[in-house]
Each structure stands twice: as structure tokens, then as C-alpha cells.
JSON list of C-alpha atoms in Angstrom, two decimals:
[
{"chain": "A", "resi": 1, "resn": "MET", "atom": "CA", "xyz": [12.67, -55.96, 29.56]},
{"chain": "A", "resi": 2, "resn": "LYS", "atom": "CA", "xyz": [9.37, -57.65, 30.42]},
{"chain": "A", "resi": 3, "resn": "ALA", "atom": "CA", "xyz": [8.41, -54.74, 32.69]},
{"chain": "A", "resi": 4, "resn": "THR", "atom": "CA", "xyz": [9.00, -52.25, 29.87]},
{"chain": "A", "resi": 5, "resn": "ALA", "atom": "CA", "xyz": [6.90, -54.28, 27.43]},
{"chain": "A", "resi": 6, "resn": "LEU", "atom": "CA", "xyz": [4.12, -54.53, 30.02]},
{"chain": "A", "resi": 7, "resn": "ALA", "atom": "CA", "xyz": [4.24, -50.78, 30.66]},
{"chain": "A", "resi": 8, "resn": "ILE", "atom": "CA", "xyz": [3.99, -50.09, 26.93]},
{"chain": "A", "resi": 9, "resn": "GLN", "atom": "CA", "xyz": [1.01, -52.49, 26.67]},
{"chain": "A", "resi": 10, "resn": "HIS", "atom": "CA", "xyz": [-0.73, -50.64, 29.50]},
{"chain": "A", "resi": 11, "resn": "TYR", "atom": "CA", "xyz": [0.04, -47.33, 27.82]},
{"chain": "A", "resi": 12, "resn": "ILE", "atom": "CA", "xyz": [-1.42, -48.55, 24.52]},
{"chain": "A", "resi": 13, "resn": "GLY", "atom": "CA", "xyz": [-4.51, -49.84, 26.35]},
{"chain": "A", "resi": 14, "resn": "ALA", "atom": "CA", "xyz": [-4.98, -46.48, 28.07]},
{"chain": "A", "resi": 15, "resn": "GLN", "atom": "CA", "xyz": [-4.64, -44.67, 24.74]},
{"chain": "A", "resi": 16, "resn": "VAL", "atom": "CA", "xyz": [-7.23, -46.97, 23.13]},
{"chain": "A", "resi": 17, "resn": "LEU", "atom": "CA", "xyz": [-9.66, -46.33, 26.01]},
{"chain": "A", "resi": 18, "resn": "GLY", "atom": "CA", "xyz": [-9.04, -42.58, 25.74]},
{"chain": "A", "resi": 19, "resn": "PHE", "atom": "CA", "xyz": [-9.74, -42.74, 22.02]},
{"chain": "A", "resi": 20, "resn": "ILE", "atom": "CA", "xyz": [-12.98, -44.69, 22.50]},
{"chain": "A", "resi": 21, "resn": "PHE", "atom": "CA", "xyz": [-14.27, -42.43, 25.28]},
{"chain": "A", "resi": 22, "resn": "GLY", "atom": "CA", "xyz": [-13.26, -39.27, 23.42]},
{"chain": "A", "resi": 23, "resn": "LEU", "atom": "CA", "xyz": [-14.96, -40.34, 20.22]},
{"chain": "A", "resi": 24, "resn": "ALA", "atom": "CA", "xyz": [-18.09, -41.51, 22.07]},
{"chain": "A", "resi": 25, "resn": "GLY", "atom": "CA", "xyz": [-18.22, -38.25, 24.03]},
{"chain": "A", "resi": 26, "resn": "ALA", "atom": "CA", "xyz": [-17.93, -36.16, 20.87]},
{"chain": "A", "resi": 27, "resn": "ALA", "atom": "CA", "xyz": [-20.69, -38.20, 19.20]},
{"chain": "A", "resi": 28, "resn": "VAL", "atom": "CA", "xyz": [-23.04, -37.84, 22.18]},
{"chain": "A", "resi": 29, "resn": "LEU", "atom": "CA", "xyz": [-22.29, -34.13, 22.43]},
{"chain": "A", "resi": 30, "resn": "LEU", "atom": "CA", "xyz": [-23.02, -33.52, 18.76]},
{"chain": "A", "resi": 31, "resn": "ASP", "atom": "CA", "xyz": [-26.15, -35.67, 18.86]},
{"chain": "A", "resi": 32, "resn": "ASN", "atom": "CA", "xyz": [-27.63, -33.83, 21.84]},
{"chain": "A", "resi": 33, "resn": "SER", "atom": "CA", "xyz": [-26.73, -30.30, 20.80]},
{"chain": "A", "resi": 34, "resn": "ALA", "atom": "CA", "xyz": [-28.27, -30.27, 17.34]},
{"chain": "A", "resi": 35, "resn": "ARG", "atom": "CA", "xyz": [-31.73, -29.47, 16.09]},
{"chain": "A", "resi": 36, "resn": "ASP", "atom": "CA", "xyz": [-34.36, -32.17, 16.60]},
{"chain": "A", "resi": 37, "resn": "SER", "atom": "CA", "xyz": [-32.34, -33.68, 19.45]},
{"chain": "A", "resi": 38, "resn": "HIS", "atom": "CA", "xyz": [-33.46, -34.96, 22.85]},
{"chain": "A", "resi": 39, "resn": "PHE", "atom": "CA", "xyz": [-32.28, -31.65, 24.25]},
{"chain": "A", "resi": 40, "resn": "GLN", "atom": "CA", "xyz": [-34.98, -29.47, 22.65]},
{"chain": "A", "resi": 41, "resn": "PRO", "atom": "CA", "xyz": [-38.06, -30.94, 24.40]},
{"chain": "A", "resi": 42, "resn": "LYS", "atom": "CA", "xyz": [-36.31, -30.47, 27.77]},
{"chain": "A", "resi": 43, "resn": "ILE", "atom": "CA", "xyz": [-35.67, -26.80, 27.02]},
{"chain": "A", "resi": 44, "resn": "ARG", "atom": "CA", "xyz": [-39.26, -26.36, 25.83]},
{"chain": "A", "resi": 45, "resn": "GLU", "atom": "CA", "xyz": [-40.67, -27.96, 28.99]},
{"chain": "A", "resi": 46, "resn": "SER", "atom": "CA", "xyz": [-38.40, -25.91, 31.26]},
{"chain": "A", "resi": 47, "resn": "MET", "atom": "CA", "xyz": [-39.29, -22.65, 29.52]},
{"chain": "A", "resi": 48, "resn": "ARG", "atom": "CA", "xyz": [-43.02, -23.36, 29.76]},
{"chain": "A", "resi": 49, "resn": "LYS", "atom": "CA", "xyz": [-42.70, -24.16, 33.47]},
{"chain": "A", "resi": 50, "resn": "LEU", "atom": "CA", "xyz": [-40.85, -20.87, 33.98]},
{"chain": "A", "resi": 51, "resn": "ILE", "atom": "CA", "xyz": [-43.58, -18.97, 32.09]},
{"chain": "A", "resi": 52, "resn": "ILE", "atom": "CA", "xyz": [-46.36, -20.64, 34.11]},
{"chain": "A", "resi": 53, "resn": "ASN", "atom": "CA", "xyz": [-44.53, -19.84, 37.37]},
{"chain": "A", "resi": 54, "resn": "ALA", "atom": "CA", "xyz": [-43.52, -16.31, 36.29]},
{"chain": "A", "resi": 55, "resn": "HIS", "atom": "CA", "xyz": [-45.43, -14.86, 39.24]},
{"chain": "A", "resi": 56, "resn": "HIS", "atom": "CA", "xyz": [-42.73, -16.35, 41.52]},
{"chain": "A", "resi": 57, "resn": "GLU", "atom": "CA", "xyz": [-39.62, -14.18, 41.75]},
{"chain": "A", "resi": 58, "resn": "PRO", "atom": "CA", "xyz": [-36.96, -16.89, 41.10]},
{"chain": "A", "resi": 59, "resn": "SER", "atom": "CA", "xyz": [-38.81, -18.09, 37.97]},
{"chain": "A", "resi": 60, "resn": "ARG", "atom": "CA", "xyz": [-39.32, -14.53, 36.75]},
{"chain": "A", "resi": 61, "resn": "GLN", "atom": "CA", "xyz": [-35.63, -13.69, 37.24]},
{"chain": "A", "resi": 62, "resn": "ALA", "atom": "CA", "xyz": [-34.46, -16.84, 35.46]},
{"chain": "A", "resi": 63, "resn": "LEU", "atom": "CA", "xyz": [-36.83, -16.19, 32.58]},
{"chain": "A", "resi": 64, "resn": "ALA", "atom": "CA", "xyz": [-35.74, -12.55, 32.32]},
{"chain": "A", "resi": 65, "resn": "MET", "atom": "CA", "xyz": [-32.06, -13.51, 32.36]},
{"chain": "A", "resi": 66, "resn": "ILE", "atom": "CA", "xyz": [-32.51, -16.13, 29.62]},
{"chain": "A", "resi": 67, "resn": "GLN", "atom": "CA", "xyz": [-34.71, -14.00, 27.35]},
{"chain": "A", "resi": 68, "resn": "GLU", "atom": "CA", "xyz": [-32.65, -10.82, 27.71]},
{"chain": "A", "resi": 69, "resn": "GLY", "atom": "CA", "xyz": [-29.28, -12.52, 27.47]},
{"chain": "A", "resi": 70, "resn": "ILE", "atom": "CA", "xyz": [-30.09, -14.65, 24.44]},
{"chain": "A", "resi": 71, "resn": "GLY", "atom": "CA", "xyz": [-32.64, -12.43, 22.74]},
{"chain": "A", "resi": 72, "resn": "CYS", "atom": "CA", "xyz": [-35.54, -14.84, 22.62]},
{"chain": "A", "resi": 73, "resn": "CYS", "atom": "CA", "xyz": [-39.17, -14.94, 23.68]},
{"chain": "A", "resi": 74, "resn": "GLY", "atom": "CA", "xyz": [-40.91, -17.90, 25.29]},
{"chain": "A", "resi": 75, "resn": "ALA", "atom": "CA", "xyz": [-40.21, -21.49, 24.33]},
{"chain": "A", "resi": 76, "resn": "ASP", "atom": "CA", "xyz": [-41.35, -21.20, 20.71]},
{"chain": "A", "resi": 77, "resn": "GLY", "atom": "CA", "xyz": [-42.05, -17.47, 20.45]},
{"chain": "A", "resi": 78, "resn": "ALA", "atom": "CA", "xyz": [-44.38, -14.84, 21.91]},
{"chain": "A", "resi": 79, "resn": "LYS", "atom": "CA", "xyz": [-47.38, -17.09, 21.25]},
{"chain": "A", "resi": 80, "resn": "ASP", "atom": "CA", "xyz": [-46.38, -19.17, 24.29]},
{"chain": "A", "resi": 81, "resn": "TYR", "atom": "CA", "xyz": [-47.29, -16.28, 26.57]},
{"chain": "A", "resi": 82, "resn": "LEU", "atom": "CA", "xyz": [-50.57, -15.76, 24.75]},
{"chain": "A", "resi": 83, "resn": "SER", "atom": "CA", "xyz": [-51.54, -19.45, 24.85]},
{"chain": "A", "resi": 84, "resn": "LEU", "atom": "CA", "xyz": [-50.68, -19.64, 28.58]},
{"chain": "A", "resi": 85, "resn": "LYS", "atom": "CA", "xyz": [-52.61, -16.39, 29.17]},
{"chain": "A", "resi": 86, "resn": "GLN", "atom": "CA", "xyz": [-49.59, -14.58, 30.58]},
{"chain": "A", "resi": 87, "resn": "PRO", "atom": "CA", "xyz": [-48.58, -10.97, 29.90]},
{"chain": "A", "resi": 88, "resn": "LEU", "atom": "CA", "xyz": [-45.65, -10.44, 27.53]},
{"chain": "A", "resi": 89, "resn": "PRO", "atom": "CA", "xyz": [-42.73, -9.17, 29.67]},
{"chain": "A", "resi": 90, "resn": "ASN", "atom": "CA", "xyz": [-40.41, -6.34, 28.61]},
{"chain": "A", "resi": 91, "resn": "GLU", "atom": "CA", "xyz": [-37.46, -8.77, 28.54]},
{"chain": "A", "resi": 92, "resn": "CYS", "atom": "CA", "xyz": [-39.24, -10.50, 25.66]},
{"chain": "A", "resi": 93, "resn": "ARG", "atom": "CA", "xyz": [-39.05, -7.37, 23.52]},
{"chain": "A", "resi": 94, "resn": "ASP", "atom": "CA", "xyz": [-36.32, -5.74, 21.48]},
{"chain": "A", "resi": 95, "resn": "SER", "atom": "CA", "xyz": [-35.19, -2.69, 23.48]},
{"chain": "A", "resi": 96, "resn": "VAL", "atom": "CA", "xyz": [-34.92, -0.53, 20.33]},
{"chain": "A", "resi": 97, "resn": "THR", "atom": "CA", "xyz": [-38.08, -1.40, 18.37]},
{"chain": "A", "resi": 98, "resn": "GLY", "atom": "CA", "xyz": [-40.26, -2.72, 21.20]},
{"chain": "A", "resi": 99, "resn": "ASN", "atom": "CA", "xyz": [-41.30, -5.69, 19.06]},
{"chain": "A", "resi": 100, "resn": "PRO", "atom": "CA", "xyz": [-41.23, -9.14, 20.64]},
{"chain": "A", "resi": 101, "resn": "PHE", "atom": "CA", "xyz": [-38.27, -11.31, 19.68]},
{"chain": "A", "resi": 102, "resn": "PHE", "atom": "CA", "xyz": [-39.17, -13.46, 16.69]},
{"chain": "A", "resi": 103, "resn": "HIS", "atom": "CA", "xyz": [-37.48, -16.71, 17.69]},
{"chain": "A", "resi": 104, "resn": "GLY", "atom": "CA", "xyz": [-38.28, -18.78, 20.75]},
{"chain": "A", "resi": 105, "resn": "CYS", "atom": "CA", "xyz": [-35.66, -19.75, 23.31]},
{"chain": "A", "resi": 106, "resn": "VAL", "atom": "CA", "xyz": [-35.66, -23.40, 22.18]},
{"chain": "A", "resi": 107, "resn": "ASP", "atom": "CA", "xyz": [-34.33, -22.43, 18.74]},
{"chain": "A", "resi": 108, "resn": "GLU", "atom": "CA", "xyz": [-31.98, -19.74, 20.03]},
{"chain": "A", "resi": 109, "resn": "LEU", "atom": "CA", "xyz": [-30.46, -21.99, 22.71]},
{"chain": "A", "resi": 110, "resn": "THR", "atom": "CA", "xyz": [-30.08, -24.84, 20.23]},
{"chain": "A", "resi": 111, "resn": "TRP", "atom": "CA", "xyz": [-28.23, -22.57, 17.79]},
{"chain": "A", "resi": 112, "resn": "PHE", "atom": "CA", "xyz": [-26.09, -21.23, 20.65]},
{"chain": "A", "resi": 113, "resn": "PHE", "atom": "CA", "xyz": [-25.17, -24.72, 21.88]},
{"chain": "A", "resi": 114, "resn": "GLU", "atom": "CA", "xyz": [-24.60, -26.05, 18.35]},
{"chain": "A", "resi": 115, "resn": "GLN", "atom": "CA", "xyz": [-21.83, -23.51, 17.81]},
{"chain": "A", "resi": 116, "resn": "LYS", "atom": "CA", "xyz": [-20.16, -24.09, 21.17]},
{"chain": "A", "resi": 117, "resn": "CYS", "atom": "CA", "xyz": [-20.49, -27.87, 21.07]},
{"chain": "A", "resi": 118, "resn": "ALA", "atom": "CA", "xyz": [-19.05, -28.05, 17.56]},
{"chain": "A", "resi": 119, "resn": "TRP", "atom": "CA", "xyz": [-15.84, -26.47, 18.86]},
{"chain": "A", "resi": 120, "resn": "VAL", "atom": "CA", "xyz": [-15.68, -28.84, 21.83]},
{"chain": "A", "resi": 121, "resn": "ALA", "atom": "CA", "xyz": [-16.36, -31.87, 19.63]},
{"chain": "A", "resi": 122, "resn": "GLY", "atom": "CA", "xyz": [-13.69, -30.70, 17.18]},
{"chain": "A", "resi": 123, "resn": "LEU", "atom": "CA", "xyz": [-11.22, -30.41, 20.04]},
{"chain": "A", "resi": 124, "resn": "ALA", "atom": "CA", "xyz": [-12.18, -33.90, 21.29]},
{"chain": "A", "resi": 125, "resn": "MET", "atom": "CA", "xyz": [-11.64, -35.35, 17.82]},
{"chain": "A", "resi": 126, "resn": "THR", "atom": "CA", "xyz": [-8.25, -33.64, 17.59]},
{"chain": "A", "resi": 127, "resn": "ILE", "atom": "CA", "xyz": [-7.29, -35.25, 20.89]},
{"chain": "A", "resi": 128, "resn": "CYS", "atom": "CA", "xyz": [-8.52, -38.60, 19.52]},
{"chain": "A", "resi": 129, "resn": "PHE", "atom": "CA", "xyz": [-6.23, -38.09, 16.52]},
{"chain": "A", "resi": 130, "resn": "PHE", "atom": "CA", "xyz": [-3.30, -37.65, 18.92]},
{"chain": "A", "resi": 131, "resn": "TYR", "atom": "CA", "xyz": [-4.37, -40.85, 20.71]},
{"chain": "A", "resi": 132, "resn": "VAL", "atom": "CA", "xyz": [-4.10, -42.71, 17.39]},
{"chain": "A", "resi": 133, "resn": "ILE", "atom": "CA", "xyz": [-0.63, -41.24, 16.79]},
{"chain": "A", "resi": 134, "resn": "ASN", "atom": "CA", "xyz": [0.41, -42.29, 20.31]},
{"chain": "A", "resi": 135, "resn": "ILE", "atom": "CA", "xyz": [-0.91, -45.82, 19.74]},
{"chain": "A", "resi": 136, "resn": "VAL", "atom": "CA", "xyz": [1.01, -46.16, 16.47]},
{"chain": "A", "resi": 137, "resn": "LEU", "atom": "CA", "xyz": [4.24, -44.77, 17.95]},
{"chain": "A", "resi": 138, "resn": "ALA", "atom": "CA", "xyz": [3.97, -46.97, 21.05]},
{"chain": "A", "resi": 139, "resn": "THR", "atom": "CA", "xyz": [3.40, -50.02, 18.86]},
{"chain": "A", "resi": 140, "resn": "ILE", "atom": "CA", "xyz": [6.48, -49.14, 16.80]},
{"chain": "A", "resi": 141, "resn": "LEU", "atom": "CA", "xyz": [8.48, -48.64, 20.02]},
{"chain": "A", "resi": 142, "resn": "ARG", "atom": "CA", "xyz": [7.33, -52.01, 21.36]},
{"chain": "A", "resi": 143, "resn": "ALA", "atom": "CA", "xyz": [8.32, -53.75, 18.11]},
{"chain": "A", "resi": 144, "resn": "ALA", "atom": "CA", "xyz": [11.72, -52.01, 18.12]},
{"chain": "A", "resi": 145, "resn": "LEU", "atom": "CA", "xyz": [12.37, -53.02, 21.74]},
{"chain": "A", "resi": 146, "resn": "GLU", "atom": "CA", "xyz": [11.40, -56.63, 20.99]},
{"chain": "A", "resi": 147, "resn": "LYS", "atom": "CA", "xyz": [13.69, -56.67, 17.96]},
{"chain": "A", "resi": 148, "resn": "GLU", "atom": "CA", "xyz": [16.55, -55.17, 19.97]},
{"chain": "A", "resi": 149, "resn": "GLU", "atom": "CA", "xyz": [16.04, -57.75, 22.73]},
{"chain": "A", "resi": 150, "resn": "GLU", "atom": "CA", "xyz": [16.00, -60.55, 20.17]},
{"chain": "A", "resi": 151, "resn": "GLN", "atom": "CA", "xyz": [19.20, -59.27, 18.54]},
{"chain": "A", "resi": 152, "resn": "SER", "atom": "CA", "xyz": [20.96, -58.88, 21.88]},
{"chain": "A", "resi": 153, "resn": "GLN", "atom": "CA", "xyz": [20.08, -62.47, 22.82]},
{"chain": "A", "resi": 154, "resn": "THR", "atom": "CA", "xyz": [21.38, -63.68, 19.45]},
{"chain": "A", "resi": 155, "resn": "TYR", "atom": "CA", "xyz": [24.60, -61.71, 20.00]},
{"chain": "A", "resi": 156, "resn": "ARG", "atom": "CA", "xyz": [25.08, -63.21, 23.49]},
{"chain": "A", "resi": 157, "resn": "LYS", "atom": "CA", "xyz": [24.93, -66.77, 22.14]}
]
């Protein structure tokens, strides 16, 4: 009986740790995927480095892939190219109108990640809810086993 109680205690401990890590992970994910987060300056810096190094093929290809795929221009808009004295590439323009994309990649990527991260955080919180249910059920099971053991010892006497 002691081994069963110990196993249930370990199970409850593992569920509590899973709950804590899941909740912390969801909080960190939501904090770093939203507007005005620590994530935005990193995107801005990376985009500006890519624009400055656009004369190198790997940088140009990465920039083209990001701007075409997401539909953005520069870090904060077409003005980034103008301020860095770089030509505005075709990938930075709408293929139908020829106008440069209005929003910069920092905003577009933040909006993109906000949507995706909200789903992941929601899933993590759902899993945390199941951890709480498991903790409650395991606690009830442990109490029932202790009560049964106590009653069986009383019966034996």
C-alpha cells in the first residue's frame, strides 16, 4: 500500500510541475508575441541588417522571401529603404497595383505571430486545465485508498 501511495504522490507532483511549466510557457509565449514586446526590436534589427546587406545574395533572398510571403516592406515600411539609401525591390510592391506595401515587416510579423501564438497558448492552458483535473482526481484516489486501508485494518482487528 505504501508503494501505491508513493506512486500517487509522485504522479501528483509531476502534474503540478506540468501545470506550472505549461502556465509559465503560455505566459512567456503571449508576452513575447504581442505588440510592444521584446520580440519587435529583434525583428526590426534583423530586417535592417538584411536591407543593408541586400547586395549579398543570401540576404537578398531572405528579404525577398519574407516580404513576398508576408506582404510587407522593410522593417517599418518603404521609408526604411529610402533612409538607408537602398532601391525599393519588386518584392516590396503589390504585384497588382505596383504600390509598395503599406505596413512594415515588424507589424506584419507581430500580427502573424499573435494569431498563431494565441492558439498555442490556448492549447497549453487547456492542457493545464487537464493537469488540474488529474491532480484533483489523484488526490481523491489517494484519500479513498487511505480510507480503504484504514477500514481494512479496523476490520482485521
